[in-house]
CSV table of C-alpha atoms in Angstrom, one decimal:
chain,number,residue,atom,x,y,z
G,1,MET,CA,-102.3,-67.6,-8.7
G,2,ARG,CA,-104.6,-67.2,-5.8
G,3,PHE,CA,-105.3,-70.1,-3.4
G,4,ARG,CA,-108.7,-70.7,-2.0
G,5,TYR,CA,-109.3,-72.9,1.1
G,6,GLU,CA,-111.3,-76.1,1.0
G,7,ALA,CA,-112.1,-78.1,4.1
G,8,VAL,CA,-112.2,-81.9,3.3
G,9,GLU,CA,-112.6,-85.1,5.2
G,10,ARG,CA,-110.0,-86.9,2.9
G,11,MET,CA,-107.6,-85.5,0.4
G,12,PRO,CA,-108.8,-85.9,-3.2
G,13,LYS,CA,-106.6,-87.9,-5.6
G,14,PRO,CA,-106.4,-85.3,-8.3
G,15,LEU,CA,-105.8,-81.9,-6.8
G,16,VAL,CA,-107.1,-78.7,-8.4
G,17,PRO,CA,-104.5,-75.9,-9.0
G,18,GLY,CA,-105.2,-72.9,-6.7
G,19,VAL,CA,-106.8,-74.9,-3.9
G,20,VAL,CA,-105.3,-75.6,-0.4
G,21,TYR,CA,-107.1,-78.7,0.9
G,22,HIS,CA,-107.3,-79.1,4.7
G,23,SER,CA,-108.5,-82.0,6.8
G,24,GLU,CA,-108.8,-81.0,10.5
G,25,GLU,CA,-109.7,-84.5,11.4
G,26,PHE,CA,-106.6,-86.1,9.9
G,27,GLU,CA,-104.4,-83.0,10.5
G,28,ILE,CA,-103.1,-82.8,7.0
G,29,GLY,CA,-103.2,-80.4,4.1
G,30,ALA,CA,-102.3,-80.6,0.4
G,31,LEU,CA,-101.9,-78.4,-2.7
G,32,LEU,CA,-100.3,-78.3,-6.0
G,33,CYS,CA,-97.1,-76.3,-6.1
G,34,ALA,CA,-97.7,-72.5,-6.7
G,35,CYS,CA,-95.1,-72.5,-9.5
G,36,GLY,CA,-97.4,-74.5,-11.8
G,37,CYS,CA,-95.0,-77.5,-12.0
G,38,GLY,CA,-97.8,-79.9,-10.8
G,39,HIS,CA,-95.9,-81.2,-7.8
G,40,ARG,CA,-98.2,-82.4,-5.0
G,41,VAL,CA,-97.2,-80.6,-1.7
G,42,SER,CA,-98.3,-82.4,1.5
G,43,LEU,CA,-98.6,-80.4,4.8
G,44,LEU,CA,-98.5,-82.0,8.2
G,45,VAL,CA,-100.9,-79.9,10.4
G,46,PRO,CA,-100.0,-78.9,13.1
G,47,ASP,CA,-96.6,-80.6,13.2
G,48,SER,CA,-95.0,-78.5,10.5
G,49,HIS,CA,-97.7,-76.1,9.2
G,50,GLN,CA,-100.8,-74.2,10.1
G,51,VAL,CA,-103.6,-73.9,7.5
G,52,THR,CA,-106.3,-71.3,8.1
G,53,GLU,CA,-109.1,-69.7,6.1
G,54,GLN,CA,-110.2,-66.1,5.8
G,55,GLY,CA,-113.0,-65.2,3.5
G,56,GLY,CA,-112.7,-68.4,1.6
G,57,MET,CA,-109.0,-67.9,1.0
G,58,ALA,CA,-106.1,-70.0,2.4
G,59,THR,CA,-103.2,-68.9,4.6
G,60,VAL,CA,-100.3,-71.4,5.2
G,61,ARG,CA,-97.6,-70.8,7.8
G,62,PRO,CA,-94.7,-71.2,8.0
G,63,SER,CA,-93.4,-70.9,4.4
G,64,ILE,CA,-93.7,-73.8,2.0
G,65,ALA,CA,-90.3,-75.0,0.8
G,66,VAL,CA,-90.6,-77.5,-2.0
G,67,CYS,CA,-87.3,-79.3,-1.5
G,68,ASP,CA,-88.3,-82.6,-3.1
G,69,ALA,CA,-89.1,-81.3,-6.6
G,70,PRO,CA,-86.9,-79.8,-9.4
G,71,CYS,CA,-88.7,-76.4,-9.1
G,72,ASN,CA,-87.2,-75.9,-5.6
G,73,SER,CA,-90.0,-73.3,-4.9
G,74,HIS,CA,-90.2,-71.4,-1.6
G,75,TYR,CA,-93.2,-69.2,-0.7
G,76,PHE,CA,-95.8,-68.1,1.8
G,77,ILE,CA,-99.5,-68.2,1.1
G,78,THR,CA,-101.3,-65.3,2.8
G,79,VAL,CA,-105.1,-64.9,2.3
G,80,GLY,CA,-104.8,-66.6,-1.0
G,81,GLU,CA,-101.8,-64.6,-2.3
G,82,VAL,CA,-98.5,-66.2,-3.0
G,83,GLU,CA,-95.4,-64.4,-1.7
G,84,TRP,CA,-92.3,-65.8,-3.4
G,85,LEU,CA,-89.1,-66.2,-1.3
G,86,ARG,CA,-85.6,-67.0,-2.2
G,87,THR,CA,-85.1,-70.6,-3.1
G,88,PHE,CA,-82.9,-72.8,-0.9
G,89,ASP,CA,-79.5,-73.8,-2.2
G,90,PRO,CA,-79.0,-77.6,-2.6
G,91,ALA,CA,-77.3,-78.0,0.8
G,92,THR,CA,-80.1,-76.2,2.7
G,93,SER,CA,-82.7,-78.2,0.8
G,94,GLN,CA,-81.1,-81.4,1.9
G,95,ALA,CA,-80.8,-80.2,5.5
G,96,VAL,CA,-84.5,-79.3,5.6
G,97,MET,CA,-85.5,-82.7,4.2
G,98,ARG,CA,-83.2,-84.5,6.6
G,99,LYS,CA,-84.6,-82.7,9.6
G,100,GLN,CA,-88.2,-83.5,8.6
G,101,ILE,CA,-87.3,-87.1,8.1
G,102,GLU,CA,-85.5,-87.4,11.4
G,103,ARG,CA,-88.3,-85.6,13.3
G,104,HIS,CA,-91.0,-88.0,11.9
G,105,ALA,CA,-88.8,-91.1,12.2
G,106,HIS,CA,-88.1,-90.5,15.9
G,107,GLY,CA,-91.5,-89.1,16.7
G,108,ASP,CA,-92.2,-85.6,17.5
G,109,PRO,CA,-92.2,-85.2,21.3
G,110,ALA,CA,-94.5,-82.3,21.1
G,111,ARG,CA,-97.1,-84.4,19.3
G,112,LEU,CA,-100.3,-84.8,21.2
G,113,SER,CA,-101.4,-88.3,22.2
G,114,PHE,CA,-104.4,-89.9,20.5
G,115,LEU,CA,-106.6,-89.3,23.5
G,116,LYS,CA,-105.6,-85.6,23.8
G,117,ARG,CA,-106.3,-85.1,20.0
G,118,VAL,CA,-109.8,-86.7,20.4
G,119,LEU,CA,-110.5,-84.5,23.5
G,120,SER,CA,-109.3,-81.5,21.6
G,121,ALA,CA,-111.6,-82.3,18.6
G,122,LEU,CA,-114.5,-82.9,20.9
G,123,GLY,CA,-113.8,-79.5,22.5
G,124,ARG,CA,-113.9,-77.8,19.1
G,125,VAL,CA,-117.2,-79.5,18.2
G,126,TRP,CA,-118.7,-78.5,21.6
G,127,THR,CA,-117.5,-74.9,21.1
G,128,ARG,CA,-119.1,-74.7,17.6
G,129,PHE,CA,-122.3,-76.4,18.9
G,130,THR,CA,-122.7,-74.0,21.8
G,131,SER,CA,-121.8,-70.9,19.8
G,132,PHE,CA,-125.2,-71.1,18.2
G,133,GLY,CA,-126.8,-70.0,21.4
G,134,PRO,CA,-130.1,-71.2,23.0
G,135,PRO,CA,-133.2,-71.7,20.8
G,136,GLN,CA,-135.6,-68.8,20.8
């Protein structure tokens, strides 16, 4: 299966297999598990994952570990291609989930404040706007 990139404002309710959805504004991503089990995988961007696009295809870093579904899949997505990794044993899966829950429950100290996120978004918009160059 290949994964294409789709920029969205909000995540669609039914996800389409083979698509990595990404909302820069809300800093989230979502996809259906690459194994085909139908499990919805949510990505917190940039807290835990980076989602990028190259030629319409998605890249997700670091690896996606599906620890909360029976498939227990573990993989990278690089320019749309899935690279399968060794699945985590149950103890490692539990430890990964526990760390994610603790980090979000206590707040990530590296998380940018709302004002800094707004200023960053405005900077990205300004950069895109000015990259068009002066009218001719």
